[in-house]
Amino acid sequence: PVYVHSKMMIVDDEVACIGSANINQRSLDGCRDSEIMTTYWHEDHLATDESIPHHDIHGYRLHIWASLAGFMDNSFRKPNDRECVKLMNSIAQRNWEIYLAEESVDMTSHLLPSPFEFMVEAGKEGELRPRRGLYKGRFPDTHGSVLGARWKILPEMLTT
């Protein structure tokens, strides 16, 4: 069997990076982890202050978003518009509520919000906490901690 742990990043419908590398020094310096990444861009189709490019990467992002959302919506064409942001957030929130529910059901889309959030209370701004609704900060299916746990045997420097 082959196990692939891949990532994808699309920036402004202008650049797409796809591969196994993380966006950090350890993965990208070429001397430590065995990673692979490919980057696509069209130098003749760059973003401007007024618009995003409309070419292959734009079409690829639309396909990915439709797959994640479970349907295609015209608002996906302008990801920075408030209508698109509200729609994507509502899909993620609806799926989060389904994920937290007692009954396990098939979901029609794969978009979820981050399982953690940043605190906004005075004096705690920017601190990370599990998203509201999680029992004791744990995932409901695996019961693993959303924030992870420190490994007591190896120093953190070796596990990051």
One Martini backbone bead per residue (centre of mass of N, CA, C, O) as a GRO file, in nm:
protein
  160
    1PRO     BB    1   0.099   0.034   0.015
    2VAL     BB    2   0.003   0.380  -0.027
    3TYR     BB    3   0.089   0.684   0.141
    4VAL     BB    4  -0.077   1.004   0.116
    5HIS     BB    5   0.031   1.335   0.227
    6SER     BB    6  -0.144   1.607   0.125
    7LYS     BB    7  -0.127   1.936  -0.023
    8MET     BB    8  -0.296   2.264  -0.070
    9MET     BB    9  -0.236   2.580  -0.249
   10ILE     BB   10  -0.430   2.876  -0.319
   11VAL     BB   11  -0.341   3.195  -0.471
   12ASP     BB   12  -0.546   3.413  -0.618
   13ASP     BB   13  -0.570   3.227  -0.874
   14GLU     BB   14  -0.235   3.213  -0.946
   15VAL     BB   15  -0.137   2.990  -0.732
   16ALA     BB   16  -0.027   2.640  -0.715
   17CYS     BB   17   0.023   2.407  -0.445
   18ILE     BB   18   0.136   2.059  -0.472
   19GLY     BB   19   0.181   1.818  -0.198
   20SER     BB   20   0.382   1.715   0.094
   21ALA     BB   21   0.471   1.979   0.180
   22ASN     BB   22   0.538   2.199   0.409
   23ILE     BB   23   0.525   2.539   0.535
   24ASN     BB   24   0.854   2.489   0.601
   25GLN     BB   25   1.182   2.439   0.654
   26ARG     BB   26   1.193   2.130   0.676
   27SER     BB   27   1.046   2.075   0.391
   28LEU     BB   28   1.200   2.310   0.195
   29ASP     BB   29   1.528   2.264   0.208
   30GLY     BB   30   1.605   1.950   0.096
   31CYS     BB   31   1.762   1.791   0.370
   32ARG     BB   32   1.540   1.623   0.533
   33ASP     BB   33   1.272   1.572   0.404
   34SER     BB   34   1.070   1.371   0.197
   35GLU     BB   35   0.961   1.578  -0.057
   36ILE     BB   36   0.687   1.711  -0.261
   37MET     BB   37   0.649   1.977  -0.514
   38THR     BB   38   0.418   2.174  -0.701
   39THR     BB   39   0.407   2.460  -0.925
   40TYR     BB   40   0.158   2.693  -1.041
   41TRP     BB   41   0.157   2.932  -1.320
   42HIS     BB   42   0.053   3.249  -1.487
   43GLU     BB   43   0.221   3.521  -1.596
   44ASP     BB   44  -0.033   3.623  -1.791
   45HIS     BB   45  -0.228   3.568  -1.510
   46LEU     BB   46  -0.263   3.820  -1.302
   47ALA     BB   47  -0.339   3.987  -1.041
   48THR     BB   48  -0.541   4.256  -0.939
   49ASP     BB   49  -0.711   4.501  -0.774
   50GLU     BB   50  -0.989   4.418  -0.944
   51SER     BB   51  -0.885   4.109  -1.005
   52ILE     BB   52  -0.899   3.783  -1.090
   53PRO     BB   53  -0.798   3.519  -1.239
   54HIS     BB   54  -0.904   3.341  -1.559
   55HIS     BB   55  -0.810   3.010  -1.539
   56ASP     BB   56  -0.700   2.708  -1.447
   57ILE     BB   57  -0.682   2.774  -1.139
   58HIS     BB   58  -0.965   2.882  -1.112
   59GLY     BB   59  -1.108   2.621  -1.209
   60TYR     BB   60  -0.987   2.440  -0.990
   61ARG     BB   61  -1.106   2.585  -0.746
   62LEU     BB   62  -1.401   2.548  -0.824
   63HIS     BB   63  -1.393   2.241  -0.811
   64ILE     BB   64  -1.306   2.213  -0.517
   65TRP     BB   65  -1.539   2.375  -0.389
   66ALA     BB   66  -1.767   2.197  -0.500
   67SER     BB   67  -1.669   1.942  -0.356
   68LEU     BB   68  -1.683   2.056  -0.063
   69ALA     BB   69  -1.990   2.168  -0.079
   70GLY     BB   70  -2.169   1.986  -0.307
   71PHE     BB   71  -2.166   2.249  -0.496
   72MET     BB   72  -2.241   2.501  -0.726
   73ASP     BB   73  -2.158   2.854  -0.705
   74ASN     BB   74  -2.136   3.171  -0.828
   75SER     BB   75  -1.982   3.297  -0.575
   76PHE     BB   76  -1.705   3.142  -0.616
   77ARG     BB   77  -1.582   3.347  -0.830
   78LYS     BB   78  -1.586   3.552  -0.559
   79PRO     BB   79  -1.416   3.501  -0.269
   80ASN     BB   80  -1.421   3.817  -0.149
   81ASP     BB   81  -1.712   3.812  -0.119
   82ARG     BB   82  -1.953   3.817   0.116
   83GLU     BB   83  -2.139   3.596  -0.003
   84CYS     BB   84  -1.924   3.371  -0.009
   85VAL     BB   85  -1.838   3.372   0.286
   86LYS     BB   86  -2.118   3.312   0.405
   87LEU     BB   87  -2.165   3.044   0.262
   88MET     BB   88  -1.917   2.887   0.362
   89ASN     BB   89  -1.976   2.926   0.665
   90SER     BB   90  -2.257   2.786   0.662
   91ILE     BB   91  -2.161   2.511   0.569
   92ALA     BB   92  -1.959   2.458   0.795
   93GLN     BB   93  -2.161   2.488   1.031
   94ARG     BB   94  -2.357   2.267   0.948
   95ASN     BB   95  -2.142   2.038   0.954
   96TRP     BB   96  -2.063   2.072   1.249
   97GLU     BB   97  -2.343   1.995   1.366
   98ILE     BB   98  -2.343   1.713   1.242
   99TYR     BB   99  -2.075   1.613   1.373
  100LEU     BB  100  -2.185   1.661   1.682
  101ALA     BB  101  -2.393   1.469   1.660
  102GLU     BB  102  -2.512   1.169   1.764
  103GLU     BB  103  -2.587   1.112   1.480
  104SER     BB  104  -2.484   0.927   1.206
  105VAL     BB  105  -2.420   1.086   0.888
  106ASP     BB  106  -2.433   1.165   0.576
  107MET     BB  107  -2.250   1.388   0.386
  108THR     BB  108  -2.260   1.637   0.116
  109SER     BB  109  -1.998   1.755   0.251
  110HIS     BB  110  -1.639   1.874   0.347
  111LEU     BB  111  -1.695   2.133   0.517
  112LEU     BB  112  -1.501   2.276   0.784
  113PRO     BB  113  -1.418   2.407   1.057
  114SER     BB  114  -1.216   2.481   1.277
  115PRO     BB  115  -1.151   2.316   1.591
  116PHE     BB  116  -1.035   2.602   1.644
  117GLU     BB  117  -0.992   2.909   1.839
  118PHE     BB  118  -0.976   3.245   1.905
  119MET     BB  119  -0.949   3.454   2.149
  120VAL     BB  120  -1.130   3.778   2.261
  121GLU     BB  121  -1.072   3.824   2.537
  122ALA     BB  122  -0.957   4.004   2.772
  123GLY     BB  123  -0.613   3.905   2.791
  124LYS     BB  124  -0.667   3.651   2.551
  125GLU     BB  125  -0.573   3.733   2.291
  126GLY     BB  126  -0.492   3.463   2.065
  127GLU     BB  127  -0.577   3.230   2.209
  128LEU     BB  128  -0.609   2.892   2.210
  129ARG     BB  129  -0.913   2.696   2.140
  130PRO     BB  130  -1.163   2.512   2.145
  131ARG     BB  131  -1.437   2.475   1.998
  132ARG     BB  132  -1.742   2.521   2.035
  133GLY     BB  133  -1.909   2.205   2.146
  134LEU     BB  134  -1.681   2.062   2.278
  135TYR     BB  135  -1.600   1.798   2.473
  136LYS     BB  136  -1.324   1.873   2.639
  137GLY     BB  137  -1.173   1.931   2.358
  138ARG     BB  138  -1.300   1.691   2.179
  139PHE     BB  139  -1.346   1.466   1.960
  140PRO     BB  140  -1.631   1.272   1.903
  141ASP     BB  141  -1.497   1.014   1.756
  142THR     BB  142  -1.186   0.993   1.892
  143HIS     BB  143  -1.119   1.177   2.157
  144GLY     BB  144  -0.926   1.378   2.071
  145SER     BB  145  -0.733   1.642   2.104
  146VAL     BB  146  -0.740   1.938   1.944
  147LEU     BB  147  -0.452   2.049   2.076
  148GLY     BB  148  -0.323   1.819   2.183
  149ALA     BB  149   0.003   1.688   2.296
  150ARG     BB  150   0.260   1.643   2.484
  151TRP     BB  151   0.567   1.488   2.467
  152LYS     BB  152   0.750   1.329   2.725
  153ILE     BB  153   1.005   1.206   2.571
  154LEU     BB  154   1.026   1.423   2.351
  155PRO     BB  155   1.128   1.697   2.233
  156GLU     BB  156   0.972   1.940   2.053
  157MET     BB  157   1.198   1.984   1.839
  158LEU     BB  158   1.159   1.676   1.720
  159THR     BB  159   0.820   1.713   1.653
  160THR     BB  160   0.825   1.974   1.424
   0.00000   0.00000   0.00000
